[in-house]
Amino acid sequence: MSVRTARAGRERVLGLLAAMLRIRQFEETCARLYGEGKIRGFVHLCNGEEAVAVGVMATLGPGDAIVSTYREHGHALARGIPMDAVMAEMYGKATGCSRGRGGSMHLFDAATRFYGGNAIVGGGLPLAVGLALAEKMQGRKGLAACFFGEGAAAEGEFHESLNLAALWRLPVLFICENNLYAMGTALERSQSQTSIAARGAAYGLPSEAVSGMDVFAVAEAAGRAVASIRNGGGPVLLEMCTYRLRAHSMFDAQLYRDKAEVEAWQKRGPIVSLTTRAKAAALMTEEDYQRLLAAADAEVDEAVRFAEDSPWEPAADLGRFVYAEAGSP
Amino acid sequence: MSTRITYREAVREALREALAADPRVFLMGEDVGRYGGCFAVSKGLLEEFGEERIRDTPLAESGFVGAGIGAALGGMRPIVEIMTGNFSLLALDQIINTAATLCHMSGGQFHVPLVIRMGTGAGRQLAAQHSHSFEGWYAHVPGIRIAVPATIDDARGMLRAALASPDPVLIFEPISLYNMEGEVTEAASAVRLEGAAIRRPGRDLSVITSGASLWKCLEAADALASEGVEAEVIDLRMLRPLDDAMLLESLARTHRALVVDEGWRSVGLAAEVGMRLVEQGFYELDAPVARVCTAEVPIPYPRHLEEAALPSAPVIAEAARRLVGHAK
């Protein structure tokens, strides 16, 4: 147990644990619902990566903009998009956070400045640069937090975006979720420089590799980065070392990795590691854990009920939202 | 009151007016600042508006177009310049996958009020990686608006209309027109981002075109008029949305249609326009719809081959004669 953990205090531990558990239970339910045919399309679950979403979001303010990837359920929930609306989006219902038009990979929410769910690897990075430019040019204090995977570091848009953000000293927090596999291709099999932080440093960004399995380490590193960015220090890159405990999507036999490797990472998962450490430090009990788990399950159940009961958008409305409608801002 | 200026100056005046009118507007792209723009369109704007608003970017089309999308989402009104249509292909992901989809994917929550300007077309001996006309391609995609100013008034007025649009607008400026001189008229201040325009009325056939080809069609129409054939020349102006109503109205008068496009013939804009006429105006037709397009080759460098590849006034006039003679 680290001193840091001890200092965090019981309340903080329980808050972070609750936030991660609701993501975990949401994802498990999505997997079940996919099996039942309620959710279709490509669904990418973030089991194992909850600490990154929760730890980073805890350091951001309501004025900050979020740009995410297709593995974004956790980001969306941690950002505060109501679970009901996220689950309804999984179903494709009209009450979904994107009115059902986006599905699992395209969660959007204007109220929390959540700019999607982008299914083009690397495609969100330039967007974050532009959102940050808008903050800077309008004299606002917000920053753009941009999540992407290590696979995106092979894309040209990663390099173009880091260069531009550093060149113009824009308030962007680049958060690389390095889960070691771009779909089924291991990092060392596809990239000559396997340190994403080293890539960031090459463009002049303060860059740091962080244990993405330790929610405190994530929050601490993100907190420092956010402070530096808000002080005008320019963009920062954080490489969150994490692991995807489930398959890439629902169509993945996982031929590219050993079961033993997955099991080893499961023991280091962010929820189990926090729980173990917090119990050892007498900051929480098994009853606490069970209570939070039950609360998460209840919230997910309610979200499923909401999604089930929600209406479909009429097919007659198919052509809406291709262009802005009259009266749009 | 009217003023005689070049097409290039008309675009520059439009940029200057937009920058002066709205602090959210800024221009970014490769060499738009110190160099003054690769076609000298933005010359002088850096001195007038400063580096914050006239932003030279790295050579990173996808990066700075994507940044334009993000800035638009964040409340700005960016104008992104891409040197040529060919270079815009490096930003295709951002234009097609993001700019064109965000409004729909977000269920109408987010809009991308972004204007992308780029040079298009041949005629300057710039060969096969600077000269192609992709505006018809882009017009295939829902979620964006495609504008092709062919006249001085449209060059002067379309930018203001585009900046007022909550949706992404791509403006294709034919590079062969930058030096063209003409009058800016009162109409420039009332330019709208919709509708085709009849540039020359006529009763014998409808010649439907856009961009630099407009002037070749008008030249052909002059030649035809001396032979007693009155061609109605229609400038599409907007390739998305297309103004079907005006095309059909014209067809109902002339009963013959010739589509002239600087894009390639196969699977292109001319095919789309022709098919719309056939679908909606079949019984008005006294002859098959005809097309004059660019030869199916990458645009070559030497002057004589470049000219041979492009629609020209004599070729357009000859196609019109065949069309008019067809049903006689």
XYZ file of C-alpha atoms in Angstrom:
657
model
C 0.000 0.000 0.000
C 1.430 3.353 -0.962
C 1.313 6.422 1.180
C -0.674 8.028 -1.598
C -3.428 5.426 -1.288
C -3.590 5.885 2.449
C -3.953 9.628 2.061
C -6.695 9.308 -0.451
C -9.161 8.489 2.196
C -12.136 6.275 2.332
C -14.526 8.636 0.576
C -12.281 9.102 -2.388
C -11.625 5.383 -2.699
C -15.304 4.607 -2.674
C -16.069 7.335 -5.187
C -13.481 6.120 -7.663
C -14.430 2.503 -7.147
C -18.088 3.266 -7.696
C -17.267 5.112 -10.924
C -15.235 2.179 -12.218
C -17.791 -0.411 -11.156
C -20.623 1.279 -12.978
C -18.531 1.214 -16.151
C -17.592 -2.434 -15.614
C -21.165 -3.521 -14.983
C -22.383 -1.480 -17.926
C -19.883 -3.235 -20.189
C -20.755 -6.692 -18.860
C -24.406 -5.967 -19.508
C -23.624 -4.777 -23.039
C -21.885 -8.101 -23.682
C -24.941 -9.994 -22.460
C -27.337 -7.826 -24.455
C -25.206 -8.312 -27.542
C -25.578 -12.046 -27.086
C -29.325 -11.555 -26.866
C -29.360 -9.544 -30.080
C -30.507 -6.349 -28.372
C -27.311 -4.513 -29.315
C -25.862 -4.920 -32.786
C -23.057 -3.526 -34.900
C -19.509 -3.303 -33.605
C -19.240 -3.025 -29.851
C -15.879 -2.442 -28.197
C -15.800 -2.954 -24.446
C -13.305 -1.220 -22.185
C -13.021 -3.763 -19.349
C -9.615 -3.256 -17.770
C -9.316 0.362 -18.914
C -11.788 1.901 -16.466
C -9.123 3.615 -14.373
C -8.018 5.750 -17.309
C -11.510 7.064 -17.979
C -12.318 7.648 -14.325
C -8.949 9.045 -13.304
C -8.718 11.512 -16.188
C -12.316 12.711 -16.050
C -11.960 13.410 -12.323
C -9.441 16.128 -13.175
C -11.468 17.885 -15.889
C -14.003 20.679 -15.636
C -17.343 21.212 -17.361
C -15.799 23.689 -19.830
C -13.350 21.144 -21.184
C -13.997 19.328 -24.448
C -13.678 15.557 -24.776
C -12.748 13.691 -27.940
C -12.851 9.938 -27.763
C -12.593 6.722 -29.740
C -14.897 3.855 -30.641
C -14.054 2.248 -27.273
C -15.708 5.084 -25.415
C -18.499 3.783 -23.197
C -16.307 4.312 -20.146
C -15.304 7.819 -21.182
C -18.922 8.753 -21.780
C -20.131 7.427 -18.437
C -17.214 8.887 -16.489
C -17.808 12.234 -18.178
C -21.347 12.249 -16.873
C -23.525 11.405 -19.836
C -26.538 9.793 -18.160
C -26.316 6.002 -18.316
C -29.915 5.821 -19.546
C -29.045 7.805 -22.650
C -25.878 5.800 -23.267
C -27.712 2.484 -22.986
C -30.536 3.730 -25.201
C -27.883 4.625 -27.782
C -26.615 1.031 -27.645
C -30.122 -0.031 -28.585
C -30.371 2.629 -31.300
C -33.383 4.183 -29.632
C -34.551 7.770 -30.173
C -33.738 8.586 -26.542
C -30.088 7.672 -27.021
C -27.419 10.303 -26.493
C -27.030 10.511 -30.299
C -30.731 9.855 -30.954
C -29.785 6.354 -31.934
C -27.991 7.547 -35.051
C -24.533 6.701 -33.808
C -24.652 3.511 -31.782
C -21.890 2.157 -29.585
C -19.043 3.793 -31.507
C -20.555 7.258 -31.816
C -21.676 8.593 -28.466
C -22.129 12.378 -28.469
C -23.362 14.838 -25.886
C -23.426 18.598 -26.211
C -24.244 19.166 -22.528
C -20.970 17.601 -21.371
C -18.966 18.709 -24.440
C -18.446 15.125 -25.509
C -17.474 15.262 -29.191
C -17.745 11.592 -29.932
C -17.002 8.425 -30.339
C -14.784 8.378 -33.471
C -14.363 5.070 -35.281
C -11.562 6.285 -37.539
C -8.353 5.462 -35.679
C -6.498 8.740 -35.215
C -9.386 10.737 -36.651
C -10.191 12.470 -33.379
C -6.766 13.971 -32.795
C -7.005 16.838 -35.285
C -10.470 17.582 -33.942
C -9.079 17.992 -30.435
C -6.405 20.324 -31.771
C -9.108 22.473 -33.354
C -11.261 22.492 -30.233
C -8.232 23.619 -28.262
C -7.486 26.290 -30.846
C -11.042 27.571 -30.436
C -10.557 27.757 -26.656
C -7.347 29.675 -27.058
C -8.582 32.059 -29.749
C -11.693 32.903 -27.742
C -9.726 33.465 -24.563
C -11.489 30.675 -22.700
C -9.824 28.495 -20.126
C -10.989 25.103 -21.344
C -8.795 22.391 -22.741
C -9.414 19.511 -25.112
C -8.870 16.038 -23.691
C -8.218 13.582 -26.479
C -8.302 9.824 -25.958
C -6.775 7.474 -28.488
C -5.156 4.069 -28.568
C -1.535 3.198 -29.204
C -2.565 1.960 -32.635
C -3.366 5.568 -33.568
C 0.287 6.476 -33.049
C 1.015 4.773 -36.364
C -1.435 7.038 -38.165
C -0.328 10.241 -39.846
C -2.979 12.244 -38.020
C -1.238 11.485 -34.708
C 1.945 13.099 -35.947
C 0.207 15.995 -37.672
C -1.785 16.726 -34.524
C 1.063 16.548 -32.032
C 3.138 18.796 -34.247
C 0.375 21.363 -34.656
C -0.617 21.345 -30.977
C 2.985 21.792 -29.854
C 3.763 24.384 -32.536
C 0.803 26.540 -31.510
C 1.056 25.643 -27.788
C -2.558 24.609 -27.664
C -4.364 23.365 -24.547
C -4.642 19.694 -25.511
C -4.298 16.753 -23.177
C -3.404 13.752 -25.332
C -4.253 10.549 -23.496
C -2.945 7.441 -25.164
C -4.586 4.281 -23.889
C -1.822 1.846 -24.653
C -3.477 -1.551 -24.328
C -0.708 -3.199 -26.352
C -2.881 -4.369 -29.240
C -4.232 -2.516 -32.242
C -7.161 -4.862 -32.728
C -5.113 -8.073 -33.045
C -1.702 -6.649 -33.898
C 0.737 -6.277 -31.042
C 2.517 -2.958 -30.630
C 5.978 -4.423 -31.136
C 4.833 -6.096 -34.334
C 3.609 -2.871 -35.886
C 5.588 0.091 -34.595
C 9.336 0.667 -34.589
C 9.243 2.888 -31.514
C 7.046 1.230 -28.915
C 7.172 4.084 -26.410
C 4.342 6.456 -27.212
C 5.689 8.893 -24.616
C 8.965 9.028 -26.555
C 6.991 9.995 -29.640
C 5.347 12.825 -27.754
C 8.705 14.014 -26.448
C 10.030 14.057 -30.000
C 7.468 16.730 -30.822
C 8.401 18.740 -27.765
C 5.428 17.754 -25.610
C 5.963 16.983 -21.942
C 5.213 13.261 -22.082
C 4.972 10.600 -19.451
C 4.155 6.890 -19.215
C 1.738 6.128 -16.395
C 0.275 2.952 -14.952
C -3.206 2.979 -16.404
C -4.209 0.233 -13.997
C -3.769 2.486 -10.972
C -6.585 5.012 -10.797
C -4.617 7.188 -8.358
C -1.573 7.252 -10.616
C -3.833 8.193 -13.531
C -5.581 10.964 -11.618
C -2.331 12.334 -10.258
C -0.607 12.425 -13.638
C -3.687 13.874 -15.327
C -4.039 16.467 -12.566
C -0.458 17.623 -13.073
C -0.920 17.702 -16.837
C -4.157 19.665 -16.605
C -2.564 22.207 -14.263
C 0.359 22.661 -16.618
C -1.929 23.069 -19.619
C -4.160 25.573 -17.821
C -1.075 27.565 -16.907
C -0.344 27.986 -20.588
C 2.294 25.284 -20.735
C 0.999 23.853 -23.988
C -0.062 20.304 -24.794
C 0.888 17.261 -22.730
C 0.888 13.599 -23.679
C 0.157 10.867 -21.171
C 0.741 7.257 -22.157
C -1.587 5.204 -20.003
C -0.268 1.649 -19.848
C -3.325 -0.526 -19.663
C -4.840 -3.693 -21.015
C -8.066 -4.692 -22.661
C -9.405 -7.639 -20.662
C -12.100 -8.530 -23.162
C -11.943 -9.165 -26.877
C -11.402 -6.281 -29.313
C -15.046 -6.401 -30.381
C -17.770 -8.993 -30.282
C -16.212 -10.661 -33.342
C -12.817 -11.634 -32.001
C -11.592 -15.147 -31.213
C -8.442 -13.643 -29.664
C -6.046 -15.853 -31.601
C -3.310 -13.267 -31.230
C -2.767 -13.508 -27.478
C -2.398 -16.227 -24.840
C -5.027 -16.893 -22.246
C -2.255 -16.855 -19.646
C -1.396 -13.301 -20.631
C -4.992 -12.180 -20.211
C -5.258 -13.943 -16.848
C -2.089 -12.288 -15.626
C -3.473 -8.871 -16.532
C -6.827 -9.681 -14.925
C -5.013 -9.964 -11.603
C -3.678 -6.451 -12.169
C -7.035 -5.024 -13.250
C -7.858 -1.536 -11.955
C -10.873 -2.584 -9.912
C -9.314 -5.594 -8.229
C -6.088 -3.763 -7.497
C -7.837 -0.764 -5.958
C -10.101 -2.996 -3.897
C -7.236 -5.125 -2.634
C -5.136 -2.136 -1.660
C -7.997 -0.246 -0.068
C -9.091 -3.230 1.973
C -5.533 -3.821 3.140
C -5.385 -0.185 4.194
C -8.692 -0.590 6.035
C -10.269 2.104 3.863
C -13.092 -0.156 2.787
C -14.659 -3.532 3.467
C -16.134 -6.319 1.382
C -19.562 -5.005 2.381
C -18.673 -1.654 0.857
C -17.675 -3.415 -2.328
C -20.887 -5.437 -2.462
C -22.955 -2.340 -1.802
C -21.283 -0.400 -4.640
C -21.605 -3.372 -6.950
C -25.304 -3.648 -6.187
C -25.777 0.080 -6.769
C -24.003 -0.178 -10.132
C -26.142 -3.156 -11.105
C -29.293 -1.317 -10.111
C -28.321 1.687 -12.228
C -27.529 -0.548 -15.204
C -30.826 -2.418 -14.765
C -32.681 0.861 -14.758
C -30.803 1.989 -17.884
C -31.731 -1.243 -19.645
C -35.370 -0.770 -18.662
C -35.259 2.793 -19.984
C -33.732 1.630 -23.262
C -36.226 -1.213 -23.624
C -39.159 1.129 -23.011
C -37.871 3.876 -25.294
C -39.353 4.479 -28.736
C -37.622 4.013 -32.056
C -37.200 7.076 -34.175
C -39.806 6.939 -36.954
C -38.316 5.820 -40.277
C -40.010 8.870 -41.776
C -37.389 10.955 -39.938
C -34.525 9.144 -41.646
C -33.388 12.206 -43.582
C -33.106 14.473 -40.557
C -29.788 15.793 -39.243
C -27.856 15.328 -42.472
C -27.780 19.112 -42.466
C -28.534 21.526 -39.663
C -32.219 22.068 -39.188
C -33.883 25.448 -39.084
C -33.557 26.938 -35.630
C -30.308 25.087 -34.884
C -27.651 27.170 -33.174
C -22.024 51.152 -59.298
C -19.608 48.460 -60.332
C -15.900 47.769 -60.089
C -13.635 45.850 -62.441
C -11.407 43.391 -60.594
C -9.930 39.918 -61.025
C -11.490 36.751 -59.706
C -8.541 36.479 -57.315
C -9.216 39.971 -55.983
C -12.891 39.186 -55.632
C -12.082 36.214 -53.379
C -9.577 38.315 -51.444
C -12.174 41.044 -50.931
C -14.618 38.433 -49.702
C -12.015 37.144 -47.241
C -11.192 40.642 -46.061
C -14.834 41.476 -45.541
C -15.463 38.250 -43.607
C -12.422 38.748 -41.381
C -13.393 42.335 -40.658
C -17.030 41.507 -39.981
C -16.693 38.595 -37.566
C -13.956 38.008 -34.989
C -14.713 34.278 -35.094
C -13.522 34.079 -38.687
C -9.920 33.117 -39.373
C -8.034 31.739 -42.345
C -5.601 28.856 -42.158
C -3.740 26.748 -44.645
C -0.420 26.179 -46.287
C 1.353 29.411 -47.175
C -1.712 31.599 -46.719
C 0.280 34.093 -44.596
C 3.786 35.178 -45.437
C 3.731 33.695 -48.919
C 0.345 35.265 -49.621
C -1.315 32.050 -50.779
C -0.052 29.685 -53.461
C -2.298 31.487 -55.977
C -1.745 34.853 -54.244
C -5.348 35.015 -53.079
C -4.575 35.951 -49.476
C -1.768 38.383 -50.273
C -1.743 41.252 -47.797
C -4.162 39.698 -45.329
C -1.446 38.720 -42.851
C -0.322 42.334 -42.597
C -3.894 43.469 -42.139
C -5.191 40.834 -39.729
C -2.108 39.357 -38.047
C -0.797 35.873 -37.401
C -3.591 34.826 -35.067
C -6.148 35.069 -37.832
C -4.061 34.368 -40.914
C -2.437 31.113 -39.901
C 0.287 29.395 -41.882
C 0.001 25.688 -41.225
C 2.422 22.810 -41.583
C 2.018 20.591 -44.646
C -0.555 18.430 -42.960
C -3.849 18.580 -44.833
C -5.622 16.066 -42.660
C -4.346 17.731 -39.511
C -5.316 21.288 -40.335
C -8.626 20.411 -41.955
C -9.457 18.375 -38.858
C -8.356 21.291 -36.715
C -10.710 23.470 -38.733
C -13.545 21.076 -37.935
C -12.654 21.154 -34.255
C -12.395 24.939 -34.213
C -15.809 25.177 -35.898
C -17.238 22.872 -33.229
C -15.620 25.075 -30.619
C -17.412 28.219 -31.770
C -15.110 29.677 -34.417
C -15.848 30.225 -38.125
C -12.705 28.875 -39.765
C -11.877 29.209 -43.424
C -9.418 26.506 -44.394
C -7.554 26.862 -47.657
C -6.241 23.778 -49.404
C -3.935 24.551 -52.316
C -5.598 22.270 -54.844
C -8.286 19.646 -55.096
C -5.608 17.026 -55.557
C -4.095 17.922 -52.191
C -7.505 17.792 -50.560
C -7.383 14.038 -50.998
C -4.914 14.004 -48.100
C -7.722 15.428 -45.970
C -10.413 13.173 -47.358
C -10.793 11.329 -44.063
C -11.567 14.478 -42.136
C -13.894 15.882 -44.781
C -15.880 12.725 -45.440
C -15.648 10.807 -42.180
C -15.917 13.714 -39.792
C -17.156 17.003 -41.269
C -19.891 15.342 -43.314
C -21.026 12.932 -40.604
C -20.902 14.777 -37.269
C -24.290 16.455 -37.461
C -26.009 13.211 -38.328
C -24.030 10.915 -36.021
C -24.673 13.229 -33.105
C -28.402 13.318 -33.786
C -28.240 16.996 -34.700
C -26.409 18.119 -31.546
C -23.267 19.313 -33.265
C -22.752 21.375 -36.401
C -19.598 22.067 -38.341
C -19.756 25.622 -39.711
C -16.502 25.182 -41.595
C -15.615 26.611 -44.991
C -12.945 24.860 -47.028
C -11.672 26.679 -50.111
C -9.524 25.003 -52.681
C -8.242 25.518 -56.183
C -9.625 23.147 -58.770
C -9.259 22.205 -62.378
C -6.750 22.413 -65.169
C -5.573 25.032 -67.618
C -2.315 26.135 -66.062
C -0.081 23.259 -67.265
C 0.293 21.921 -63.746
C -0.024 18.248 -64.795
C -1.685 15.320 -63.127
C -1.255 16.093 -59.424
C -2.496 19.688 -59.432
C -5.138 19.853 -62.145
C -7.970 17.483 -61.447
C -11.581 18.386 -60.800
C -12.918 16.511 -57.801
C -15.900 18.710 -57.004
C -18.242 16.195 -58.602
C -16.759 13.476 -56.423
C -17.310 15.472 -53.282
C -20.855 16.234 -54.361
C -21.566 12.513 -53.981
C -21.429 12.865 -50.205
C -24.392 13.900 -48.035
C -23.639 16.276 -45.176
C -21.531 18.807 -47.063
C -22.407 21.570 -49.520
C -20.434 22.021 -52.724
C -20.094 25.470 -54.258
C -18.329 26.315 -57.511
C -18.120 30.058 -58.131
C -17.606 30.653 -61.843
C -18.318 34.385 -61.990
C -16.801 37.426 -60.339
C -20.010 38.030 -58.393
C -20.035 34.483 -57.052
C -16.322 34.653 -56.240
C -17.111 37.805 -54.290
C -20.359 36.672 -52.681
C -20.263 32.931 -52.079
C -17.875 33.065 -49.125
C -20.231 35.232 -47.078
C -23.087 32.862 -47.820
C -20.898 29.867 -46.963
C -19.855 31.365 -43.627
C -23.505 31.869 -42.772
C -24.173 28.159 -43.281
C -24.209 25.967 -40.167
C -22.974 23.072 -42.325
C -19.577 22.438 -43.872
C -19.185 24.091 -47.263
C -16.505 23.292 -49.807
C -15.789 26.090 -52.283
C -13.979 25.064 -55.441
C -12.212 27.965 -57.113
C -11.150 27.134 -60.691
C -7.476 28.028 -60.863
C -7.761 29.016 -64.515
C -10.164 31.810 -63.507
C -8.002 33.584 -60.909
C -6.745 36.086 -63.486
C -10.139 36.603 -65.126
C -11.357 40.192 -64.911
C -14.903 41.345 -64.552
C -17.364 43.567 -62.786
C -18.523 43.137 -59.244
C -22.195 44.067 -59.334
C -24.850 44.731 -56.725
C -25.851 41.077 -57.101
C -22.663 40.004 -55.298
C -24.059 41.142 -51.990
C -27.160 38.994 -52.414
C -25.428 35.761 -53.448
C -27.099 32.677 -52.027
C -25.748 29.239 -51.425
C -28.390 27.549 -53.515
C -29.753 27.479 -56.976
C -28.345 27.367 -60.479
C -28.243 30.477 -62.697
C -29.053 31.067 -66.342
C -26.006 32.901 -67.668
C -27.362 33.176 -71.203
C -30.969 32.554 -72.142
C -31.755 30.530 -75.247
C -34.510 28.442 -76.769
C -32.800 25.673 -78.755
C -30.857 23.676 -76.193
C -29.808 23.810 -72.532
C -26.076 23.714 -71.934
C -25.536 22.813 -68.288
C -22.123 23.346 -66.753
C -20.133 24.725 -63.837
C -16.805 26.326 -62.988
C -14.293 27.244 -65.660
C -16.282 25.388 -68.317
C -18.960 28.074 -68.062
C -16.833 30.468 -70.091
C -16.130 27.867 -72.753
C -19.851 27.176 -72.995
C -20.597 30.892 -73.368
C -17.966 31.127 -76.102
C -19.552 28.140 -77.823
C -22.974 29.779 -77.462
C -21.671 32.890 -79.225
C -20.458 30.775 -82.121
C -23.765 28.923 -82.247
C -25.744 32.170 -82.185
C -23.987 33.291 -85.359
C -25.370 30.116 -86.923
C -28.865 30.792 -85.638
C -28.757 28.331 -82.750
C -29.717 29.851 -79.400
C -28.140 27.936 -76.534
C -29.316 28.515 -72.982
C -26.246 28.305 -70.726
C -26.852 27.277 -67.140
C -24.231 27.605 -64.432
C -24.931 24.996 -61.757
C -23.115 27.080 -59.082
C -23.968 24.478 -56.433
C -23.202 20.817 -57.072
C -24.813 19.809 -53.792
C -27.646 20.493 -53.595
C -28.316 20.430 -57.335
C -31.066 22.714 -58.595
C -33.221 20.154 -60.396
C -36.113 22.583 -60.729
C -34.210 25.088 -62.826
C -32.716 22.389 -65.044
C -36.147 20.936 -65.727
C -37.672 24.347 -66.359
C -34.992 25.034 -68.932
C -35.451 21.616 -70.495
C -39.184 22.248 -70.789
C -38.320 25.245 -72.986
C -35.482 23.801 -75.058
C -36.194 20.046 -75.080
C -32.496 19.328 -75.540
C -29.697 19.170 -72.993
C -25.926 19.104 -73.199
C -23.971 18.642 -69.974
C -20.421 19.990 -69.914
C -18.119 18.979 -67.079
C -14.397 19.305 -66.472
C -14.549 16.096 -64.468
C -14.189 12.740 -66.143
C -17.205 11.272 -67.901
C -17.326 7.887 -66.179
C -19.492 7.754 -63.046
C -19.344 11.509 -62.733
C -21.253 14.748 -62.280
C -22.382 14.873 -65.919
C -23.865 11.396 -65.541
C -25.762 12.518 -62.446
C -27.154 15.655 -64.076
C -28.064 13.768 -67.217
C -29.811 11.049 -65.262
C -31.844 13.551 -63.289
C -33.055 15.057 -66.562
C -33.954 11.623 -67.860
C -35.680 10.567 -64.647
C -37.718 13.703 -64.258
C -37.890 15.173 -67.750
C -37.887 12.201 -70.125
C -41.017 13.253 -71.973
C -39.617 16.744 -72.546
C -36.608 15.376 -74.405
C -36.513 15.633 -78.196
C -33.024 14.117 -78.305
C -30.800 12.014 -76.049
C -28.985 13.966 -73.344
C -25.417 14.601 -74.486
C -22.176 15.124 -72.568
C -18.813 16.792 -73.077
C -16.319 15.882 -70.354
C -12.612 15.734 -69.817
C -10.850 12.881 -71.622
C -10.283 9.875 -69.390
C -6.627 10.547 -68.751
C -4.667 12.091 -65.891
C -4.216 15.686 -67.007
C -0.970 15.885 -69.037
C 1.626 18.650 -68.835
C 2.144 19.978 -72.404
C -0.217 22.742 -73.446
C -1.563 21.015 -76.552
C -2.304 17.776 -74.709
C -3.870 19.568 -71.755
C -6.143 21.465 -74.137
C -6.959 18.273 -75.996
C -8.003 16.640 -72.737
C -10.381 19.404 -71.594
C -13.782 20.454 -72.876
C -13.204 23.310 -75.352
C -15.551 25.799 -76.987
C -15.273 24.197 -80.464
C -15.943 20.713 -79.077
C -18.888 22.000 -77.032
C -20.285 23.846 -80.068
C -19.930 20.749 -82.218
C -21.737 18.628 -79.640
C -24.498 21.237 -79.537
C -24.846 21.186 -83.327
C -25.179 17.409 -83.320
C -27.751 17.638 -80.587
C -29.834 20.267 -82.329
C -29.607 18.442 -85.652
C -30.482 15.131 -84.108
C -34.258 15.422 -84.193
C -34.499 17.456 -87.347
